[in-house]
CSV table of C-alpha atoms in Angstrom, one decimal:
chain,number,residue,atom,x,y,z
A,1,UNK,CA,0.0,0.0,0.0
A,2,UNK,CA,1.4,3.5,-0.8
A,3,UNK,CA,1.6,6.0,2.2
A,4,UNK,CA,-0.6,9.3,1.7
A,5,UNK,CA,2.7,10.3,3.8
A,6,UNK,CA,6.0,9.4,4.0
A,7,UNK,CA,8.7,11.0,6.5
A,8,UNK,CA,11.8,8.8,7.5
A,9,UNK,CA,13.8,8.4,10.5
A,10,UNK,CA,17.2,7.8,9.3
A,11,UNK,CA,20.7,6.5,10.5
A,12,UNK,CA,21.7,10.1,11.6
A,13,UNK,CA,18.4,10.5,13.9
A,14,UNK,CA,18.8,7.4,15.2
A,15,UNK,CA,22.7,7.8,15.9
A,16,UNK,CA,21.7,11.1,17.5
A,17,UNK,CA,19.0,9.5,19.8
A,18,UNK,CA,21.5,6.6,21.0
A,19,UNK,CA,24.4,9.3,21.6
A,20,UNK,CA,21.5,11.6,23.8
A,21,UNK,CA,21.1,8.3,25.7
A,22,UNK,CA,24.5,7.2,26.2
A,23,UNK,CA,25.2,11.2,27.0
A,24,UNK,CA,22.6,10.7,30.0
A,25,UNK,CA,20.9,13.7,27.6
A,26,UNK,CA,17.5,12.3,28.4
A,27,UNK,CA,15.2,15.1,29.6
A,28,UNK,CA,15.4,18.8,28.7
A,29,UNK,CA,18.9,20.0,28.5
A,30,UNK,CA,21.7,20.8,26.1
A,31,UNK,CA,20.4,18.6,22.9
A,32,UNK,CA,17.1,20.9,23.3
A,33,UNK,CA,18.9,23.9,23.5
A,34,UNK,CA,20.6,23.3,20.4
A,35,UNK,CA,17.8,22.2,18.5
A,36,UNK,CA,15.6,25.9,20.0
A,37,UNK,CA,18.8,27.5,18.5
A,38,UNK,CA,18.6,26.2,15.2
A,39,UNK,CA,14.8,26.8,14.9
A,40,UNK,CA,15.1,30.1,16.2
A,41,UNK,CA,17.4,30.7,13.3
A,42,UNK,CA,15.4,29.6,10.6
A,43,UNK,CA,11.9,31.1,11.8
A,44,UNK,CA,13.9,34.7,12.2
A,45,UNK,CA,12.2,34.9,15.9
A,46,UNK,CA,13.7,36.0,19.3
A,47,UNK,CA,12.1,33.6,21.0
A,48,UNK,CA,11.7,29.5,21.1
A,49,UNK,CA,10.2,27.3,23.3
A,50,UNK,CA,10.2,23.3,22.4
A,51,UNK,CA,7.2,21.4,23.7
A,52,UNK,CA,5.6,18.1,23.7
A,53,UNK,CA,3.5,18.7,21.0
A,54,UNK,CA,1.6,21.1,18.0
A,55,UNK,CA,-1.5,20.8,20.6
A,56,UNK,CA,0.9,21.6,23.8
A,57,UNK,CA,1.9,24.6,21.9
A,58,UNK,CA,-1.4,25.6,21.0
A,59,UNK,CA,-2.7,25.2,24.8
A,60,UNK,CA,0.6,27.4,25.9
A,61,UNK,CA,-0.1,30.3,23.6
A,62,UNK,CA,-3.3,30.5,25.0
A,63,UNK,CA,-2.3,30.3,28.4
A,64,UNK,CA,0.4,32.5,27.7
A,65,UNK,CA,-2.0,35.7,27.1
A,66,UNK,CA,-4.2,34.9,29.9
A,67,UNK,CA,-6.8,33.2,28.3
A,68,UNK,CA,-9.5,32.4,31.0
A,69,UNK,CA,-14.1,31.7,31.5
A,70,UNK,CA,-15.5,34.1,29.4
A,71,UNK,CA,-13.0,35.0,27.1
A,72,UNK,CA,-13.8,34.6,23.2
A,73,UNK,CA,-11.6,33.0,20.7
A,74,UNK,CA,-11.9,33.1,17.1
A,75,UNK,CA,-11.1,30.2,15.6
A,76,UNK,CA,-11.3,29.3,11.2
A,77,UNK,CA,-13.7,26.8,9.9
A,78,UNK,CA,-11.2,24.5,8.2
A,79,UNK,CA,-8.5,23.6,10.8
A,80,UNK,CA,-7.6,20.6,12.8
A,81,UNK,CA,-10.1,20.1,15.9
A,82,UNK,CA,-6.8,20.3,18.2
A,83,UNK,CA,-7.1,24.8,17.6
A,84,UNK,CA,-10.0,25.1,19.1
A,85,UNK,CA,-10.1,22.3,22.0
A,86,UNK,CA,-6.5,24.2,23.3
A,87,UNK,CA,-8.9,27.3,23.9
A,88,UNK,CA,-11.8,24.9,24.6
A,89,UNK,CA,-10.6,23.3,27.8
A,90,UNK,CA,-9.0,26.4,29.4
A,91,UNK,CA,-13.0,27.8,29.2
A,92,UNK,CA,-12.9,30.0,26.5
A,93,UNK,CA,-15.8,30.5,24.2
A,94,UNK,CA,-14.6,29.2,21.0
A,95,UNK,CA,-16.0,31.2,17.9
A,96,UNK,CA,-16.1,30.0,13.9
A,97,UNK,CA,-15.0,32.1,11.5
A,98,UNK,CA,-16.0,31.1,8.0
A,99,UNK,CA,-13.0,30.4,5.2
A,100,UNK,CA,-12.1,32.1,1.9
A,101,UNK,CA,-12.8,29.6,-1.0
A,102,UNK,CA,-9.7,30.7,-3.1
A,103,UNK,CA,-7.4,29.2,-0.3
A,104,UNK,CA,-9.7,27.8,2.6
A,105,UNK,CA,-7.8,30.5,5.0
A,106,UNK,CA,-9.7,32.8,7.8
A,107,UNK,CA,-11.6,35.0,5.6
A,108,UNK,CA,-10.2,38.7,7.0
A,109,UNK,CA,-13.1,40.6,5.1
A,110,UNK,CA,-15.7,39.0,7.4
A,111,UNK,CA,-13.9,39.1,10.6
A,112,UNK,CA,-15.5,42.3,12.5
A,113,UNK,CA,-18.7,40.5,12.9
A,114,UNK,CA,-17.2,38.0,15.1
A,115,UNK,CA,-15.9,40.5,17.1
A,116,UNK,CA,-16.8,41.5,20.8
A,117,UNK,CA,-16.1,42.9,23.7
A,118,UNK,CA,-15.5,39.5,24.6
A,119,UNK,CA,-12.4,38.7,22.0
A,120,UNK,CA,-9.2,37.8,23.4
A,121,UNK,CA,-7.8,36.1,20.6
A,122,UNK,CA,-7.8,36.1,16.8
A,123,UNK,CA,-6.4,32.4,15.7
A,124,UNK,CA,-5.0,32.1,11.7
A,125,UNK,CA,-4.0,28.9,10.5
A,126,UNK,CA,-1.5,28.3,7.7
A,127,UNK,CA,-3.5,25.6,6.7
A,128,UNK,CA,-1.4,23.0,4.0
A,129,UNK,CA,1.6,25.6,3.8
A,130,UNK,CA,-1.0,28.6,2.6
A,131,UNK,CA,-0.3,31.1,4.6
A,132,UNK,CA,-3.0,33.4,6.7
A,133,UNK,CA,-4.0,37.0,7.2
A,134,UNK,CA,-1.8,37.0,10.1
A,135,UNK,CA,-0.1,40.2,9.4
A,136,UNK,CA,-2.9,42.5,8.7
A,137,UNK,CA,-5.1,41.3,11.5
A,138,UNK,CA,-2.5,42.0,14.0
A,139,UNK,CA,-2.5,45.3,12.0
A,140,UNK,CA,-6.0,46.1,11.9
A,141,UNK,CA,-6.9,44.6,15.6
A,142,UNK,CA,-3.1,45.1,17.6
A,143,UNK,CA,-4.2,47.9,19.2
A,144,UNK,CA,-7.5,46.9,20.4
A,145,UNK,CA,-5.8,44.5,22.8
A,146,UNK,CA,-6.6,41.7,20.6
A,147,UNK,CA,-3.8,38.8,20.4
A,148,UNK,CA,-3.3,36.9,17.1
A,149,UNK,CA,-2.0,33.7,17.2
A,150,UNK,CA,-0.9,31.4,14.3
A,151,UNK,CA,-1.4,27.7,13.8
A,152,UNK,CA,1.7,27.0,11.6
A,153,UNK,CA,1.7,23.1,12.7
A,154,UNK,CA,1.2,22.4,8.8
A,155,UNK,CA,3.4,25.4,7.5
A,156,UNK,CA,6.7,24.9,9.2
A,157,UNK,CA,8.9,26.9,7.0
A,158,UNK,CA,6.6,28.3,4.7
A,159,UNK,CA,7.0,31.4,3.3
A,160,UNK,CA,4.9,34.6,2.3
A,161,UNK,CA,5.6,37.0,0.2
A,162,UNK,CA,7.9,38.9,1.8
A,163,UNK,CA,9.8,35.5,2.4
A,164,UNK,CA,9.3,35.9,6.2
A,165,UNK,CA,8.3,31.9,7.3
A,166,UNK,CA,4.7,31.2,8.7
A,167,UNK,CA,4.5,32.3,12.2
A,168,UNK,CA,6.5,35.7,11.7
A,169,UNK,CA,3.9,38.4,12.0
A,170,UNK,CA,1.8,37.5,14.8
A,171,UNK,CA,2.1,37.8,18.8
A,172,UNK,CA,2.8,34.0,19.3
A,173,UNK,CA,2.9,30.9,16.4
A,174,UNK,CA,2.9,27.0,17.2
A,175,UNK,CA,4.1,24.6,15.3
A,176,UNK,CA,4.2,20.9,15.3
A,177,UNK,CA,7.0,18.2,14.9
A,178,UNK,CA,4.7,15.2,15.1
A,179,UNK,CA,5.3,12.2,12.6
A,180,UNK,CA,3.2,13.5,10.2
A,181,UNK,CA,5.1,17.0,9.8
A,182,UNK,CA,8.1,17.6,7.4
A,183,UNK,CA,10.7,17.8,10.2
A,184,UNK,CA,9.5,15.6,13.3
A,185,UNK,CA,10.7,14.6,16.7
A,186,UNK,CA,8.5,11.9,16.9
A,187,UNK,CA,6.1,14.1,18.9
A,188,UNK,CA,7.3,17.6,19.4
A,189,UNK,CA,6.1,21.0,19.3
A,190,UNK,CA,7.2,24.1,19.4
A,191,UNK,CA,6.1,28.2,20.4
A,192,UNK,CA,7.6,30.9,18.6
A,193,UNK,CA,7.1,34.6,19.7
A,194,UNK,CA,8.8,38.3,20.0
A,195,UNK,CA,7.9,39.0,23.1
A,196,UNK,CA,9.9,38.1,26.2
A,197,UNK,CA,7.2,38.3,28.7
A,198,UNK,CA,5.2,35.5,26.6
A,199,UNK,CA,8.1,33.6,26.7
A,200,UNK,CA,9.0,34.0,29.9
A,201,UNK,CA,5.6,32.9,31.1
A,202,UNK,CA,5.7,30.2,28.6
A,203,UNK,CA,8.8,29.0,29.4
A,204,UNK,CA,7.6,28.0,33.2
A,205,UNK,CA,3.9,27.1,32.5
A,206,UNK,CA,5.5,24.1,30.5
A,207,UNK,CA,7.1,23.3,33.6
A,208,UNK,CA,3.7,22.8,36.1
A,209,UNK,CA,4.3,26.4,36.4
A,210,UNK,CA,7.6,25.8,38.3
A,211,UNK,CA,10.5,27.7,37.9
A,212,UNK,CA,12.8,24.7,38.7
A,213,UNK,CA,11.3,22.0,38.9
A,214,UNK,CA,14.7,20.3,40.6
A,215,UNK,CA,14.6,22.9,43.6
A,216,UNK,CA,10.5,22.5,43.7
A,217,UNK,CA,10.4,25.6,46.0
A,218,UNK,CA,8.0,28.2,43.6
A,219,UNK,CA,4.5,28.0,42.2
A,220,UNK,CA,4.6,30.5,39.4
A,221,UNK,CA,1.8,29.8,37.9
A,222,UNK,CA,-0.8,26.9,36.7
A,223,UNK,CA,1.0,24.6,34.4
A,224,UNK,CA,1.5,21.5,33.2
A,225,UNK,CA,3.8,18.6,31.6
A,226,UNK,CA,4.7,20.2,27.9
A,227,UNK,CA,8.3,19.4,28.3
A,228,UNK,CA,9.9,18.4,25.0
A,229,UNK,CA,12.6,16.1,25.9
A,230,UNK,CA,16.4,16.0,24.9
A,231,UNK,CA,16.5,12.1,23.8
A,232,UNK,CA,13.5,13.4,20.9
A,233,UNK,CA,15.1,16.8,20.0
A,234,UNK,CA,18.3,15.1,19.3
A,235,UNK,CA,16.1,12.8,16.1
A,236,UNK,CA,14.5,16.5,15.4
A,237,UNK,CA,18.3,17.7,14.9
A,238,UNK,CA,19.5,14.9,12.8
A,239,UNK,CA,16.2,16.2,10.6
A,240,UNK,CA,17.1,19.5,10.5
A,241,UNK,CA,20.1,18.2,8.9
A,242,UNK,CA,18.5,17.0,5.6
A,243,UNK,CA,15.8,20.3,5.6
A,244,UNK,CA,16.7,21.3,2.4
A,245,UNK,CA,16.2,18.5,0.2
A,246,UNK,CA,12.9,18.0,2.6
A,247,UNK,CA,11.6,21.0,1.1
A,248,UNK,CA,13.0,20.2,-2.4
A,249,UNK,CA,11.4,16.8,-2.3
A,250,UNK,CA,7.6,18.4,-1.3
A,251,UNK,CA,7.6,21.4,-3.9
A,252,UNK,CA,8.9,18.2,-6.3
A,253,UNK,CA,6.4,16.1,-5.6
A,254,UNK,CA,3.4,18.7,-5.5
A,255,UNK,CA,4.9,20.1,-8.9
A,256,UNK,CA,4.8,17.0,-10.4
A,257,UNK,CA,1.1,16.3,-9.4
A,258,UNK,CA,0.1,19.6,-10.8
A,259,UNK,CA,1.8,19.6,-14.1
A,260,UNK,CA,0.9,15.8,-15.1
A,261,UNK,CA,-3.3,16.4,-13.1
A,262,UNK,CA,-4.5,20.1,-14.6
A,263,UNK,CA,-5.0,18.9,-17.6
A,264,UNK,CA,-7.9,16.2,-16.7
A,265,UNK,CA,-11.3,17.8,-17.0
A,266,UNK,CA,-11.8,15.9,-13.3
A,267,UNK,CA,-9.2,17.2,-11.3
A,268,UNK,CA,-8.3,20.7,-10.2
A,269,UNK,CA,-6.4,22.9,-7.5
A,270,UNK,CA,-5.9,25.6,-5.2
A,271,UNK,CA,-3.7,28.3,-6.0
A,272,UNK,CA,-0.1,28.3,-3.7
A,273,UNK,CA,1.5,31.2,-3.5
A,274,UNK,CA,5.2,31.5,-4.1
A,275,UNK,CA,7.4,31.0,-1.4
A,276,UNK,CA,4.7,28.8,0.4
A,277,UNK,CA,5.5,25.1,0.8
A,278,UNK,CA,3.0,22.2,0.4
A,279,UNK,CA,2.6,19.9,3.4
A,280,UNK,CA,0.6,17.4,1.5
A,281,UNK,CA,-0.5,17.9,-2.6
A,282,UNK,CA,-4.1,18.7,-2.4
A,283,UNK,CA,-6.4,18.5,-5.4
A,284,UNK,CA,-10.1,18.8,-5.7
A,285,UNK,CA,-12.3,16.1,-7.5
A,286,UNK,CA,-16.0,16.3,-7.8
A,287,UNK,CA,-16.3,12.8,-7.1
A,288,UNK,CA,-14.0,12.3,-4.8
A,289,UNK,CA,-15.2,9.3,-3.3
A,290,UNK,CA,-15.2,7.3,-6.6
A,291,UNK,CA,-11.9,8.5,-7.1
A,292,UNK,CA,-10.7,7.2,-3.3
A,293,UNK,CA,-12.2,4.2,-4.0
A,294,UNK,CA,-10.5,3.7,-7.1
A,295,UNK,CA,-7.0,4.8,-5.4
A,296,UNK,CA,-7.8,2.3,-2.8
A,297,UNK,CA,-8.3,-0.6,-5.2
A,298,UNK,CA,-4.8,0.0,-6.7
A,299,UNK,CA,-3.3,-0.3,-3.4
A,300,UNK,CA,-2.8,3.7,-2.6
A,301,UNK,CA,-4.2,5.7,0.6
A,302,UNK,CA,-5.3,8.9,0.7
A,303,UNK,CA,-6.8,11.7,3.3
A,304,UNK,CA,-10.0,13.8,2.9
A,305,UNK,CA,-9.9,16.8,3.9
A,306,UNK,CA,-11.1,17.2,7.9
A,307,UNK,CA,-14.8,18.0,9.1
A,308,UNK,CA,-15.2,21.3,9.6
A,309,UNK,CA,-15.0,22.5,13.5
A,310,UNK,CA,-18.2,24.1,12.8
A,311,UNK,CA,-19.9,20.4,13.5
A,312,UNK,CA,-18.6,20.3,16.8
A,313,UNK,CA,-21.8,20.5,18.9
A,314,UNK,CA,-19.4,22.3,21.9
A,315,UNK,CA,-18.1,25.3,19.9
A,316,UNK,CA,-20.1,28.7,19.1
A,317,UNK,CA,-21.2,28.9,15.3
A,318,UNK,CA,-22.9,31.4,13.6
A,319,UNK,CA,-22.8,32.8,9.6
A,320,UNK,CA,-22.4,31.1,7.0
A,321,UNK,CA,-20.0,27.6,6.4
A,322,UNK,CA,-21.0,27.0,2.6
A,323,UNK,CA,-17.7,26.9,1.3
A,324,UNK,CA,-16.3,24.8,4.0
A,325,UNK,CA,-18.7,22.2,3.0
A,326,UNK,CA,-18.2,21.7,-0.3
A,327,UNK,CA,-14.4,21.7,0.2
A,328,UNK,CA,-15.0,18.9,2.7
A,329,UNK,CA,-17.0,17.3,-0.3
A,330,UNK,CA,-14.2,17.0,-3.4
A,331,UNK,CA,-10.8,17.7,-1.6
A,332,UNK,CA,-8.7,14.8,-1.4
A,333,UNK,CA,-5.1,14.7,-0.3
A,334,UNK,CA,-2.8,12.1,-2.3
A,335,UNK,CA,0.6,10.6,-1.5
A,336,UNK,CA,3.3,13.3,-0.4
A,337,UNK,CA,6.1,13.5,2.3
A,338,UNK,CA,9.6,14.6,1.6
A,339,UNK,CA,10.7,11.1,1.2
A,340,UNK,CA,7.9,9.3,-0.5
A,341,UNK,CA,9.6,7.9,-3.3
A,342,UNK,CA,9.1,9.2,-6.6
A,343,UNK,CA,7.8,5.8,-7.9
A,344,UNK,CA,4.8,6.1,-6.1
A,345,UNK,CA,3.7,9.3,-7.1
A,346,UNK,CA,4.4,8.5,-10.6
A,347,UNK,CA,2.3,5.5,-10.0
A,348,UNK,CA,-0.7,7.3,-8.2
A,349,UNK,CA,-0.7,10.2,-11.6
A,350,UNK,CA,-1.0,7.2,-13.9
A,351,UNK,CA,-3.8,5.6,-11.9
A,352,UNK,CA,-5.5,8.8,-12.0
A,353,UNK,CA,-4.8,9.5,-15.6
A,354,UNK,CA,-6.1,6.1,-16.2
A,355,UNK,CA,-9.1,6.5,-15.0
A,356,UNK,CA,-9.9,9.8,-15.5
A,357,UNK,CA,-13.6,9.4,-17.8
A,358,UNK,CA,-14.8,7.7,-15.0
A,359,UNK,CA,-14.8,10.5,-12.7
């Protein structure tokens, strides 16, 4: 069966996870310093904090700006469920925000009517490597006392326009490092911001709110176990080493999909902007479902796009979700990761082309 995903852990991470070991480099320490440095670096922030995961680093952000009963969070329509249960469970009112159709991002010109007195935080998400309205909502709403906060889990160095990487322009951005991401730890995540205080906060709420946890004599704050451990940053380094042709391999792979697929009547995509890098290929099918089926039979997986968070019962809808629907109806993610072998997607283009009258 061909992967939808494909992300290796190589020799070099494994060498790197049996020298943390044999190092006694087990729990947070110098192997997750390095690997904060390096990311720091490449997302152009002043700030890094490693964490267990994209969902830790979600839950932080929020906890990081004080989020509390009452407060309101604006959350877009097409995004993992993990966004808005971080908010969720700290007792925030969690608010959809329908999605623009040209890129399935927060739609910015309908924001203002989600807005209250209430709003504490404005979330964008890069969602597949398309990157948000980040920047101009922290423009428009900064001043207001409004925090903007960017899910970049699927957009880890992504870039917009202006070549900054996903996560730049905001207060606070999280990314992930699961399996499933282009650089991994295994499970990892990671909080990214420009301001110290954030951090600082940050930095011990991970902790069970504990400044040392080895000296156990301060309660800071509430907190809890986020800690991102030295024996899984050291297989996150040995990633970082092969980042480039990661990110070759993706724009490759999503390239190759576009140029051999846009010519079938059947099949069509989204627009990507330069700079901005794929996490998966995803392409649009009115009849998706005869097309997974068909993809199945020949022995290859692939990924719908999520349910939209409006159709959990627990958060607060209102407007209109029409184009998050029909997304959720012909969008289809095929094979992709930067080291699914070329084969595969070759072989996943010709079933496709093969069968393309019947869809």
């Amino acid at each position: 069966m061909i992967p939808v995903w494909n992300n290796e852990v190589q020799e070099k991470e494994m060498q790197n996870f049996r020298e943390a070991i044999a190092g006694r480099n087990i729990m947070e320490g110098i192997v997750l310093e390095e690997f904060e440095r390096q990311i720091k670096e490449l997302l152009k922030v002043d700030y890094v904090v490693g964490v267990s995961s994209g969902s830790a680093a979600l839950a932080l952000a929020f906890m990081g700006i004080g989020i509390k009963p009452g407060d309101e969070i604006i959350v877009p329509d097409l995004t993992f469920i993990a966004t808005a249960n971080a908010g969720k469970l700290l007792g925030a009112t969690v608010v959809v925000a329908p999605v623009q159709e040209d890129n399935l991002l927060l739609d910015l010109d309908k924001i203002d009517a989600y807005i209250t007195y209430k709003t504490k935080a404005i979330v964008t998400v890069d969602l597949n490597g398309r990157i948000a309205c980040g920047k101009k909502l922290r423009e428009k709403y900064g001043s207001r006392g409004i925090y903007i906060i960017d899910d970049a889990c699927q957009a880890f160095m992504s870039c917009g326009k202006d070549g900054m990487p996903a996560g730049s322009h905001v207060d606070i951005a999280c990314y992930s490092f699961g399996i499933t991401k282009m650089v991994t730890t295994i499970m990892g995540g990671l909080v990214a911001t420009n301001n110290r205080e954030i951090y600082e906060k940050i930095k011990i709420m991970k902790t069970q709110g504990m400044p040392s946890v080895f000296e156990g004599n301060e309660y800071a704050y509430p907190g809890f176990n986020f800690k991102l451990p030295d024996v899984l940053a050291a297989i996150g380094l040995g990633q970082l080493e092969r980042l480039d042709e990661k990110m070759k391999r993706m724009r490759e792979i999503d390239q190759m999909y576009r140029e051999e697929l846009s010519q079938l009547n059947c099949i069509s995509f989204l627009d990507r902007e330069k700079g901005e890098l794929p996490w998966m290929t995803d392409i649009l099918c009115e009849e998706k479902d005869k097309l997974r089926n068909i993809l199945l039979r020949n022995e290859i997986s692939s990924r719908p796009l999520g349910s939209p968070i409006h159709n959990a019962y627990y958060l607060q809808h209102k407007g209109n979700y029409t184009c998050s629907n029909k997304m959720r109806e012909k969008m289809l993610y095929v094979p992709s990761g930067p080291d699914q072998d070329i084969k595969n997607v070759e072989k996943v283009i010709s079933v496709i082309k093969s069968n393309a009258l019947d869809l």
